[in-house]
mmCIF file of C-alpha atoms and ligand atoms in Angstrom:
data_model
loop_
_atom_site.group_PDB
_atom_site.id
_atom_site.type_symbol
_atom_site.label_atom_id
_atom_site.label_comp_id
_atom_site.label_asym_id
_atom_site.label_seq_id
_atom_site.Cartn_x
_atom_site.Cartn_y
_atom_site.Cartn_z
ATOM 1 C CA UNK Z 1 28.630 28.901 24.095
ATOM 2 C CA UNK Z 2 24.889 28.645 23.616
ATOM 3 C CA UNK Z 3 22.991 28.937 26.851
ATOM 4 C CA UNK Z 4 19.429 28.272 25.907
ATOM 5 C CA UNK Z 5 17.527 25.230 24.859
ATOM 6 C CA UNK Z 6 16.835 24.370 21.274
ATOM 7 C CA UNK Z 7 13.695 26.006 20.008
ATOM 8 C CA UNK Z 8 13.843 28.954 22.391
ATOM 9 C CA UNK Z 9 13.074 32.264 20.833
ATOM 10 C CA UNK Z 10 16.010 34.069 22.394
ATOM 11 C CA UNK Z 11 19.404 32.566 23.079
ATOM 12 C CA UNK Z 12 22.392 34.008 24.807
ATOM 13 C CA UNK Z 13 25.650 33.242 23.097
ATOM 14 C CA UNK Z 14 29.089 34.045 24.366
ATOM 15 C CA UNK Z 15 31.323 35.684 21.804
ATOM 16 C CA UNK Z 16 34.731 37.187 22.590
ATOM 17 C CA UNK Z 17 33.809 36.820 26.287
ATOM 18 C CA UNK Z 18 30.681 38.964 25.864
ATOM 19 C CA UNK Z 19 27.131 37.787 26.237
ATOM 20 C CA UNK Z 20 25.045 38.530 23.168
ATOM 21 C CA UNK Z 21 21.286 38.045 22.951
ATOM 22 C CA UNK Z 22 20.191 36.643 19.609
ATOM 23 C CA UNK Z 23 16.631 36.324 18.373
ATOM 24 C CA UNK Z 24 16.152 33.044 16.515
ATOM 25 C CA UNK Z 25 14.361 33.695 13.242
ATOM 26 C CA UNK Z 26 13.297 30.388 11.701
ATOM 27 C CA UNK Z 27 10.930 32.279 9.409
ATOM 28 C CA UNK Z 28 13.911 33.572 7.396
ATOM 29 C CA UNK Z 29 14.165 30.167 5.760
ATOM 30 C CA UNK Z 30 10.530 30.254 4.695
ATOM 31 C CA UNK Z 31 10.476 33.646 3.031
ATOM 32 C CA UNK Z 32 9.607 32.540 -0.499
ATOM 33 C CA UNK Z 33 9.014 29.389 -2.442
ATOM 34 C CA UNK Z 34 12.594 29.251 -3.772
ATOM 35 C CA UNK Z 35 14.005 29.318 -0.234
ATOM 36 C CA UNK Z 36 11.409 26.820 0.886
ATOM 37 C CA UNK Z 37 12.571 24.648 -2.009
ATOM 38 C CA UNK Z 38 16.161 24.854 -0.745
ATOM 39 C CA UNK Z 39 15.296 23.675 2.741
ATOM 40 C CA UNK Z 40 12.743 21.032 1.692
ATOM 41 C CA UNK Z 41 13.543 17.742 3.433
ATOM 42 C CA UNK Z 42 11.016 15.339 1.912
ATOM 43 C CA UNK Z 43 8.845 15.244 -1.178
ATOM 44 C CA UNK Z 44 7.112 12.095 -2.295
ATOM 45 C CA UNK Z 45 7.815 11.454 -5.982
ATOM 46 C CA UNK Z 46 5.131 9.771 -8.141
ATOM 47 C CA UNK Z 47 7.627 6.964 -8.957
ATOM 48 C CA UNK Z 48 7.248 5.910 -5.313
ATOM 49 C CA UNK Z 49 3.518 5.389 -5.591
ATOM 50 C CA UNK Z 50 1.591 2.193 -6.146
ATOM 51 C CA UNK Z 51 -1.934 2.418 -7.525
ATOM 52 C CA UNK Z 52 -4.268 -0.420 -6.406
ATOM 53 C CA UNK Z 53 -7.112 -1.376 -8.736
ATOM 54 C CA UNK Z 54 -9.967 -3.888 -8.683
ATOM 55 C CA UNK Z 55 -10.087 -6.156 -11.726
ATOM 56 C CA UNK Z 56 -13.325 -7.669 -13.041
ATOM 57 C CA UNK Z 57 -13.694 -10.660 -15.322
ATOM 58 C CA UNK Z 58 -15.673 -8.832 -18.041
ATOM 59 C CA UNK Z 59 -13.148 -6.772 -20.032
ATOM 60 C CA UNK Z 60 -15.525 -3.836 -20.543
ATOM 61 C CA UNK Z 61 -17.002 -3.689 -17.040
ATOM 62 C CA UNK Z 62 -16.910 -0.510 -14.996
ATOM 63 C CA UNK Z 63 -18.751 -0.374 -11.681
ATOM 64 C CA UNK Z 64 -18.729 2.336 -9.056
ATOM 65 C CA UNK Z 65 -17.900 1.333 -5.463
ATOM 66 C CA UNK Z 66 -20.305 3.121 -3.150
ATOM 67 C CA UNK Z 67 -17.972 3.458 -0.187
ATOM 68 C CA UNK Z 68 -14.885 4.254 -2.274
ATOM 69 C CA UNK Z 69 -15.628 7.491 -4.137
ATOM 70 C CA UNK Z 70 -14.009 7.882 -7.560
ATOM 71 C CA UNK Z 71 -12.691 4.293 -7.586
ATOM 72 C CA UNK Z 72 -14.196 1.538 -9.709
ATOM 73 C CA UNK Z 73 -14.238 -2.169 -10.311
ATOM 74 C CA UNK Z 74 -12.750 -2.330 -13.774
ATOM 75 C CA UNK Z 75 -12.469 -4.727 -16.670
ATOM 76 C CA UNK Z 76 -9.152 -5.167 -18.437
ATOM 77 C CA UNK Z 77 -9.836 -2.515 -21.107
ATOM 78 C CA UNK Z 78 -10.434 0.166 -18.495
ATOM 79 C CA UNK Z 79 -7.421 -0.991 -16.493
ATOM 80 C CA UNK Z 80 -5.295 -0.425 -19.613
ATOM 81 C CA UNK Z 81 -6.629 3.148 -19.909
ATOM 82 C CA UNK Z 82 -5.838 3.831 -16.245
ATOM 83 C CA UNK Z 83 -2.296 2.520 -16.650
ATOM 84 C CA UNK Z 84 -1.741 4.732 -19.705
ATOM 85 C CA UNK Z 85 -3.011 7.753 -17.773
ATOM 86 C CA UNK Z 86 -0.923 6.984 -14.688
ATOM 87 C CA UNK Z 87 2.357 6.229 -16.444
ATOM 88 C CA UNK Z 88 2.193 9.599 -18.263
ATOM 89 C CA UNK Z 89 2.254 11.123 -14.780
ATOM 90 C CA UNK Z 90 5.137 9.022 -13.455
ATOM 91 C CA UNK Z 91 3.122 6.360 -11.613
ATOM 92 C CA UNK Z 92 4.585 3.078 -12.874
ATOM 93 C CA UNK Z 93 3.491 0.441 -10.362
ATOM 94 C CA UNK Z 94 0.059 -1.103 -9.974
ATOM 95 C CA UNK Z 95 -1.507 -3.536 -7.588
ATOM 96 C CA UNK Z 96 -4.346 -5.710 -8.828
ATOM 97 C CA UNK Z 97 -7.104 -7.332 -6.780
ATOM 98 C CA UNK Z 98 -9.512 -9.787 -8.434
ATOM 99 C CA UNK Z 99 -13.258 -9.240 -8.045
ATOM 100 C CA UNK Z 100 -14.540 -12.805 -7.950
ATOM 101 C CA UNK Z 101 -18.206 -13.539 -8.523
ATOM 102 C CA UNK Z 102 -19.998 -15.051 -5.551
ATOM 103 C CA UNK Z 103 -20.815 -18.243 -7.490
ATOM 104 C CA UNK Z 104 -17.097 -19.080 -7.783
ATOM 105 C CA UNK Z 105 -16.368 -18.693 -4.084
ATOM 106 C CA UNK Z 106 -15.953 -21.869 -2.037
ATOM 107 C CA UNK Z 107 -14.683 -22.717 1.424
ATOM 108 C CA UNK Z 108 -11.486 -24.157 -0.054
ATOM 109 C CA UNK Z 109 -11.020 -21.223 -2.485
ATOM 110 C CA UNK Z 110 -9.977 -23.511 -5.351
ATOM 111 C CA UNK Z 111 -10.903 -20.854 -7.927
ATOM 112 C CA UNK Z 112 -7.638 -19.167 -6.921
ATOM 113 C CA UNK Z 113 -5.763 -22.080 -8.500
ATOM 114 C CA UNK Z 114 -7.704 -22.289 -11.754
ATOM 115 C CA UNK Z 115 -5.026 -21.832 -14.382
ATOM 116 C CA UNK Z 116 -7.215 -20.005 -16.941
ATOM 117 C CA UNK Z 117 -8.830 -17.731 -14.338
ATOM 118 C CA UNK Z 118 -9.313 -14.086 -15.473
ATOM 119 C CA UNK Z 119 -6.738 -12.715 -13.013
ATOM 120 C CA UNK Z 120 -3.977 -14.795 -14.641
ATOM 121 C CA UNK Z 121 -5.203 -14.033 -18.152
ATOM 122 C CA UNK Z 122 -5.193 -10.322 -17.376
ATOM 123 C CA UNK Z 123 -1.644 -10.155 -16.047
ATOM 124 C CA UNK Z 124 -0.369 -12.066 -19.055
ATOM 125 C CA UNK Z 125 -1.972 -9.497 -21.391
ATOM 126 C CA UNK Z 126 -0.866 -6.534 -19.294
ATOM 127 C CA UNK Z 127 2.729 -7.648 -19.070
ATOM 128 C CA UNK Z 128 2.905 -8.090 -22.849
ATOM 129 C CA UNK Z 129 1.431 -4.642 -23.373
ATOM 130 C CA UNK Z 130 3.439 -2.894 -20.648
ATOM 131 C CA UNK Z 131 6.736 -4.734 -20.172
ATOM 132 C CA UNK Z 132 8.303 -1.811 -18.287
ATOM 133 C CA UNK Z 133 5.442 -1.405 -15.843
ATOM 134 C CA UNK Z 134 5.594 -3.105 -12.443
ATOM 135 C CA UNK Z 135 2.624 -5.209 -11.361
ATOM 136 C CA UNK Z 136 2.046 -6.339 -7.785
ATOM 137 C CA UNK Z 137 -0.315 -9.222 -7.061
ATOM 138 C CA UNK Z 138 -2.455 -10.117 -4.087
ATOM 139 C CA UNK Z 139 -1.974 -13.417 -2.306
ATOM 140 C CA UNK Z 140 -4.654 -14.364 0.212
ATOM 141 C CA UNK Z 141 -7.761 -16.515 0.034
ATOM 142 C CA UNK Z 142 -10.385 -13.909 0.901
ATOM 143 C CA UNK Z 143 -11.355 -12.853 -2.664
ATOM 144 C CA UNK Z 144 -12.055 -16.535 -3.464
ATOM 145 C CA UNK Z 145 -13.312 -17.781 -0.117
ATOM 146 C CA UNK Z 146 -16.992 -18.226 0.736
ATOM 147 C CA UNK Z 147 -15.933 -17.676 4.374
ATOM 148 C CA UNK Z 148 -14.341 -14.320 3.608
ATOM 149 C CA UNK Z 149 -11.156 -15.249 5.456
ATOM 150 C CA UNK Z 150 -7.566 -15.036 4.251
ATOM 151 C CA UNK Z 151 -6.871 -18.647 5.166
ATOM 152 C CA UNK Z 152 -8.688 -21.969 5.152
ATOM 153 C CA UNK Z 153 -11.292 -22.270 7.908
ATOM 154 C CA UNK Z 154 -12.046 -25.394 9.921
ATOM 155 C CA UNK Z 155 -14.533 -25.343 12.794
ATOM 156 C CA UNK Z 156 -14.140 -21.604 13.078
ATOM 157 C CA UNK Z 157 -10.356 -21.787 13.193
ATOM 158 C CA UNK Z 158 -8.106 -20.268 10.524
ATOM 159 C CA UNK Z 159 -5.645 -22.994 9.590
ATOM 160 C CA UNK Z 160 -2.062 -21.847 9.194
ATOM 161 C CA UNK Z 161 0.111 -24.556 7.639
ATOM 162 C CA UNK Z 162 -2.640 -25.985 5.420
ATOM 163 C CA UNK Z 163 -3.163 -22.465 4.053
ATOM 164 C CA UNK Z 164 0.538 -22.067 3.244
ATOM 165 C CA UNK Z 165 0.310 -24.841 0.665
ATOM 166 C CA UNK Z 166 -2.449 -23.028 -1.250
ATOM 167 C CA UNK Z 167 -0.738 -19.640 -0.951
ATOM 168 C CA UNK Z 168 2.484 -20.996 -2.409
ATOM 169 C CA UNK Z 169 0.593 -22.560 -5.308
ATOM 170 C CA UNK Z 170 -1.001 -19.163 -5.959
ATOM 171 C CA UNK Z 171 2.433 -17.541 -5.785
ATOM 172 C CA UNK Z 172 3.816 -19.871 -8.447
ATOM 173 C CA UNK Z 173 0.832 -19.312 -10.770
ATOM 174 C CA UNK Z 174 1.079 -15.540 -10.365
ATOM 175 C CA UNK Z 175 4.818 -15.574 -11.039
ATOM 176 C CA UNK Z 176 4.336 -17.815 -14.043
ATOM 177 C CA UNK Z 177 1.812 -15.447 -15.579
ATOM 178 C CA UNK Z 178 4.035 -12.419 -15.155
ATOM 179 C CA UNK Z 179 3.564 -10.531 -11.893
ATOM 180 C CA UNK Z 180 6.786 -8.705 -11.003
ATOM 181 C CA UNK Z 181 6.166 -8.587 -7.257
ATOM 182 C CA UNK Z 182 3.909 -10.849 -5.215
ATOM 183 C CA UNK Z 183 1.901 -9.346 -2.384
ATOM 184 C CA UNK Z 184 0.974 -11.793 0.366
ATOM 185 C CA UNK Z 185 -1.696 -9.957 2.383
ATOM 186 C CA UNK Z 186 -2.794 -12.929 4.472
ATOM 187 C CA UNK Z 187 -0.656 -12.757 7.671
ATOM 188 C CA UNK Z 188 -0.189 -16.525 8.051
ATOM 189 C CA UNK Z 189 3.025 -17.434 9.869
ATOM 190 C CA UNK Z 190 5.890 -18.639 7.735
ATOM 191 C CA UNK Z 191 4.357 -17.743 4.385
ATOM 192 C CA UNK Z 192 7.246 -15.707 3.034
ATOM 193 C CA UNK Z 193 9.764 -18.531 3.442
ATOM 194 C CA UNK Z 194 7.296 -21.123 2.179
ATOM 195 C CA UNK Z 195 6.567 -19.100 -0.956
ATOM 196 C CA UNK Z 196 10.196 -18.190 -1.567
ATOM 197 C CA UNK Z 197 11.135 -21.839 -1.546
ATOM 198 C CA UNK Z 198 8.295 -22.802 -3.897
ATOM 199 C CA UNK Z 199 9.160 -19.954 -6.288
ATOM 200 C CA UNK Z 200 12.843 -20.825 -6.369
ATOM 201 C CA UNK Z 201 12.078 -24.475 -6.933
ATOM 202 C CA UNK Z 202 9.827 -23.674 -9.893
ATOM 203 C CA UNK Z 203 12.374 -21.376 -11.500
ATOM 204 C CA UNK Z 204 10.965 -18.020 -10.402
ATOM 205 C CA UNK Z 205 13.968 -16.840 -8.444
ATOM 206 C CA UNK Z 206 13.564 -13.413 -10.034
ATOM 207 C CA UNK Z 207 10.033 -12.767 -8.769
ATOM 208 C CA UNK Z 208 10.017 -10.457 -5.740
ATOM 209 C CA UNK Z 209 7.889 -10.578 -2.608
ATOM 210 C CA UNK Z 210 6.417 -7.530 -0.917
ATOM 211 C CA UNK Z 211 5.291 -8.804 2.446
ATOM 212 C CA UNK Z 212 2.279 -7.299 4.186
ATOM 213 C CA UNK Z 213 4.508 -7.478 7.218
ATOM 214 C CA UNK Z 214 2.839 -5.441 9.952
ATOM 215 C CA UNK Z 215 -0.784 -5.680 8.921
ATOM 216 C CA UNK Z 216 -3.174 -4.645 11.658
ATOM 217 C CA UNK Z 217 -6.733 -5.846 12.267
ATOM 218 C CA UNK Z 218 -8.174 -2.488 11.270
ATOM 219 C CA UNK Z 219 -11.605 -0.952 10.819
ATOM 220 C CA UNK Z 220 -10.157 0.944 7.861
ATOM 221 C CA UNK Z 221 -10.572 -1.935 5.376
ATOM 222 C CA UNK Z 222 -14.376 -1.520 5.128
ATOM 223 C CA UNK Z 223 -14.604 -0.040 1.595
ATOM 224 C CA UNK Z 224 -12.128 -2.612 0.229
ATOM 225 C CA UNK Z 225 -14.306 -5.419 1.539
ATOM 226 C CA UNK Z 226 -17.285 -3.758 -0.161
ATOM 227 C CA UNK Z 227 -15.338 -3.605 -3.413
ATOM 228 C CA UNK Z 228 -14.641 -7.357 -3.342
ATOM 229 C CA UNK Z 229 -17.682 -8.344 -1.267
ATOM 230 C CA UNK Z 230 -15.138 -10.178 0.843
ATOM 231 C CA UNK Z 231 -16.045 -9.328 4.447
ATOM 232 C CA UNK Z 232 -15.665 -12.345 6.782
ATOM 233 C CA UNK Z 233 -18.925 -14.272 7.062
ATOM 234 C CA UNK Z 234 -18.218 -14.995 10.702
ATOM 235 C CA UNK Z 235 -15.698 -13.877 13.279
ATOM 236 C CA UNK Z 236 -12.996 -11.311 12.621
ATOM 237 C CA UNK Z 237 -9.355 -11.390 11.511
ATOM 238 C CA UNK Z 238 -7.799 -10.890 14.943
ATOM 239 C CA UNK Z 239 -6.179 -14.334 15.150
ATOM 240 C CA UNK Z 240 -3.930 -13.480 12.224
ATOM 241 C CA UNK Z 241 -3.819 -9.691 11.760
ATOM 242 C CA UNK Z 242 -2.051 -7.671 14.446
ATOM 243 C CA UNK Z 243 -3.636 -5.972 17.449
ATOM 244 C CA UNK Z 244 -3.606 -2.195 17.075
ATOM 245 C CA UNK Z 245 -2.591 -1.932 20.729
ATOM 246 C CA UNK Z 246 0.883 -3.275 19.917
ATOM 247 C CA UNK Z 247 4.034 -1.636 18.598
ATOM 248 C CA UNK Z 248 7.079 -3.773 19.502
ATOM 249 C CA UNK Z 249 5.393 -6.894 18.154
ATOM 250 C CA UNK Z 250 5.685 -5.412 14.650
ATOM 251 C CA UNK Z 251 9.471 -5.788 14.935
ATOM 252 C CA UNK Z 252 9.038 -9.548 15.385
ATOM 253 C CA UNK Z 253 7.101 -9.638 12.121
ATOM 254 C CA UNK Z 254 9.846 -7.559 10.521
ATOM 255 C CA UNK Z 255 12.612 -9.884 11.713
ATOM 256 C CA UNK Z 256 10.881 -13.003 10.503
ATOM 257 C CA UNK Z 257 10.062 -11.569 7.066
ATOM 258 C CA UNK Z 258 13.665 -10.418 6.570
ATOM 259 C CA UNK Z 259 14.942 -13.861 7.555
ATOM 260 C CA UNK Z 260 12.410 -15.630 5.344
ATOM 261 C CA UNK Z 261 13.508 -13.686 2.262
ATOM 262 C CA UNK Z 262 11.090 -10.794 1.670
ATOM 263 C CA UNK Z 263 12.236 -8.057 -0.732
ATOM 264 C CA UNK Z 264 9.966 -5.292 0.601
ATOM 265 C CA UNK Z 265 8.142 -4.929 3.901
ATOM 266 C CA UNK Z 266 4.822 -3.183 4.292
ATOM 267 C CA UNK Z 267 2.995 -1.471 7.118
ATOM 268 C CA UNK Z 268 -0.783 -1.391 6.788
ATOM 269 C CA UNK Z 269 -2.815 0.803 7.332
ATOM 270 C CA UNK Z 270 -0.612 3.886 7.084
ATOM 271 C CA UNK Z 271 -1.845 7.057 8.721
ATOM 272 C CA UNK Z 272 -2.761 5.595 12.116
ATOM 273 C CA UNK Z 273 0.531 3.656 12.128
ATOM 274 C CA UNK Z 274 3.183 6.323 11.517
ATOM 275 C CA UNK Z 275 5.083 5.115 14.609
ATOM 276 C CA UNK Z 276 5.340 1.634 13.089
ATOM 277 C CA UNK Z 277 6.495 3.080 9.748
ATOM 278 C CA UNK Z 278 9.176 5.044 11.588
ATOM 279 C CA UNK Z 279 10.261 1.934 13.527
ATOM 280 C CA UNK Z 280 10.507 0.004 10.259
ATOM 281 C CA UNK Z 281 12.537 2.720 8.592
ATOM 282 C CA UNK Z 282 15.031 2.583 11.445
ATOM 283 C CA UNK Z 283 15.208 -1.193 11.685
ATOM 284 C CA UNK Z 284 14.678 -2.518 8.183
ATOM 285 C CA UNK Z 285 17.449 -3.133 5.680
ATOM 286 C CA UNK Z 286 14.648 -3.612 3.124
ATOM 287 C CA UNK Z 287 12.607 -0.874 1.440
ATOM 288 C CA UNK Z 288 9.529 0.039 3.474
ATOM 289 C CA UNK Z 289 6.086 0.421 1.922
ATOM 290 C CA UNK Z 290 2.937 1.739 3.560
ATOM 291 C CA UNK Z 291 -0.590 1.013 2.397
ATOM 292 C CA UNK Z 292 -2.864 4.031 2.663
ATOM 293 C CA UNK Z 293 -5.943 1.830 2.732
ATOM 294 C CA UNK Z 294 -9.467 2.184 1.422
ATOM 295 C CA UNK Z 295 -10.989 3.663 4.600
ATOM 296 C CA UNK Z 296 -8.218 6.247 4.860
ATOM 297 C CA UNK Z 297 -8.731 7.299 1.250
ATOM 298 C CA UNK Z 298 -12.533 7.352 1.622
ATOM 299 C CA UNK Z 299 -12.258 9.599 4.698
ATOM 300 C CA UNK Z 300 -10.292 12.149 2.694
ATOM 301 C CA UNK Z 301 -12.753 12.087 -0.182
ATOM 302 C CA UNK Z 302 -15.850 12.195 1.971
ATOM 303 C CA UNK Z 303 -14.406 14.858 4.266
ATOM 304 C CA UNK Z 304 -13.667 17.007 1.240
ATOM 305 C CA UNK Z 305 -17.074 16.290 -0.299
ATOM 306 C CA UNK Z 306 -18.622 17.560 2.938
ATOM 307 C CA UNK Z 307 -16.651 20.767 2.904
ATOM 308 C CA UNK Z 308 -14.281 19.977 5.798
ATOM 309 C CA UNK Z 309 -11.134 20.625 3.758
ATOM 310 C CA UNK Z 310 -9.913 20.735 0.174
ATOM 311 C CA UNK Z 311 -9.085 17.281 -1.198
ATOM 312 C CA UNK Z 312 -6.124 18.531 -3.226
ATOM 313 C CA UNK Z 313 -4.593 19.994 -0.063
ATOM 314 C CA UNK Z 314 -5.446 17.311 2.517
ATOM 315 C CA UNK Z 315 -4.464 14.440 0.196
ATOM 316 C CA UNK Z 316 -0.824 15.508 -0.491
ATOM 317 C CA UNK Z 317 -0.392 16.484 3.164
ATOM 318 C CA UNK Z 318 -1.508 13.001 4.174
ATOM 319 C CA UNK Z 319 0.638 11.111 1.674
ATOM 320 C CA UNK Z 320 3.721 13.172 2.441
ATOM 321 C CA UNK Z 321 3.243 12.593 6.178
ATOM 322 C CA UNK Z 322 3.363 8.852 5.479
ATOM 323 C CA UNK Z 323 6.504 9.340 3.405
ATOM 324 C CA UNK Z 324 8.141 11.643 5.974
ATOM 325 C CA UNK Z 325 7.535 9.052 8.705
ATOM 326 C CA UNK Z 326 9.799 6.692 6.745
ATOM 327 C CA UNK Z 327 7.866 4.941 4.051
ATOM 328 C CA UNK Z 328 9.868 4.695 0.828
ATOM 329 C CA UNK Z 329 6.814 3.528 -1.086
ATOM 330 C CA UNK Z 330 3.198 4.622 -0.661
ATOM 331 C CA UNK Z 331 0.340 2.469 -1.924
ATOM 332 C CA UNK Z 332 -2.722 4.634 -2.421
ATOM 333 C CA UNK Z 333 -6.001 4.954 -4.322
ATOM 334 C CA UNK Z 334 -5.078 8.637 -4.677
ATOM 335 C CA UNK Z 335 -1.981 7.840 -6.769
ATOM 336 C CA UNK Z 336 -3.193 9.552 -9.939
ATOM 337 C CA UNK Z 337 -4.616 12.536 -8.028
ATOM 338 C CA UNK Z 338 -1.312 12.937 -6.226
ATOM 339 C CA UNK Z 339 0.719 12.733 -9.440
ATOM 340 C CA UNK Z 340 -1.449 15.487 -10.966
ATOM 341 C CA UNK Z 341 -0.865 17.644 -7.882
ATOM 342 C CA UNK Z 342 2.864 16.929 -8.046
ATOM 343 C CA UNK Z 343 3.019 17.890 -11.718
ATOM 344 C CA UNK Z 344 1.057 21.096 -11.204
ATOM 345 C CA UNK Z 345 2.922 22.212 -8.104
ATOM 346 C CA UNK Z 346 6.448 20.892 -8.470
ATOM 347 C CA UNK Z 347 7.143 20.236 -12.123
ATOM 348 C CA UNK Z 348 5.641 23.334 -13.709
ATOM 349 C CA UNK Z 349 8.082 26.231 -13.304
ATOM 350 C CA UNK Z 350 6.652 28.926 -11.064
HETATM 351 C C1 PBG O 401 -7.242 -9.042 2.463
HETATM 352 C C2 PBG O 401 -6.920 -7.634 2.138
HETATM 353 C C3 PBG O 401 -7.527 -6.519 2.713
HETATM 354 C C4 PBG O 401 -6.969 -5.396 2.125
HETATM 355 C C5 PBG O 401 -6.032 -5.837 1.203
HETATM 356 N N1 PBG O 401 -6.000 -7.225 1.232
HETATM 357 C C6 PBG O 401 -8.620 -6.448 3.706
HETATM 358 C C7 PBG O 401 -8.636 -7.354 4.838
HETATM 359 O O1 PBG O 401 -7.595 -7.752 5.367
HETATM 360 O O2 PBG O 401 -9.733 -7.703 5.245
HETATM 361 C C8 PBG O 401 -7.378 -3.994 2.462
HETATM 362 C C9 PBG O 401 -6.952 -2.911 1.554
HETATM 363 C C10 PBG O 401 -7.718 -1.656 1.718
HETATM 364 O O3 PBG O 401 -8.532 -1.476 2.649
HETATM 365 O O4 PBG O 401 -7.524 -0.778 0.874
HETATM 366 N N2 PBG O 401 -6.328 -9.993 2.110
#
């Protein structure tokens, strides 16, 4: 019989009617890297990563993003190079966001529905070149909207049902041009079901949906909005994105997205929302993804650049924490960096 609480250094056990004092030695199982390998519980594999990139219209363009160190707005030719680099390291899934020139942005975001728009041209080319690679789209109006909101705006209000019509049209165009998984990042109510129905009706029953399910109104999206120059012109996104003060409410989003037909559910951001990721893991029959967003990535880079810690140590610790909390899939700007670390530390025999 053990008569001490778990975690105590000394326990008294009763054996053959005698009390024996035992010193718990958890360090025994950490004595060398082979033993540590035996007891390892979690290790994020590069196949589980998604690498988000910003696509420009000009095929040869490459522009630095000031607030997102080491990430660029890229034309198609550079995107191809990145995909070749990443797939050699086991990263096989990419998320593409369109960088739309200001002159094409309007309050009704009709550029999103222009059939020969560069985003659609690019995915067609990429899918032909890389049939085995998985591409995830973005569905929301903000890259195309002169208001910088994810939905249509009328008198300062973000319209829900009117927006759904446009989102579903985008979904069909994206599916038609070859995206494997659609990524609605807009947080309008009912969008998953609305899109699923439109996709099925148009013959795209095989196109998946990764719902930005619990997406919080976060300060961490700053560098992303710089990358797309998509910050809201007025107001904030609190009438559609979730309040960071809430936890249980995320389960309502989860329930509705499961019922509406999502194939994956996402928590966003990641690191400040490990409790939500853990809740999703326990409650979701669908694979769970977490988006380690631009501000989270930039903090790591800038912290390392200022000597606070080593990037190649803090970055894998961060991404594995997100995975350990319950995220099957991790979307991160550090995908290639992580895959290099994984190769050097876990694939090379040592
Ligand atoms: C908007 C969208 C955002 C991100 C992805 N899609 C920002 C926002 O909601 O304002 C953020 C991603 C990141 O910060 O890396 N539809």
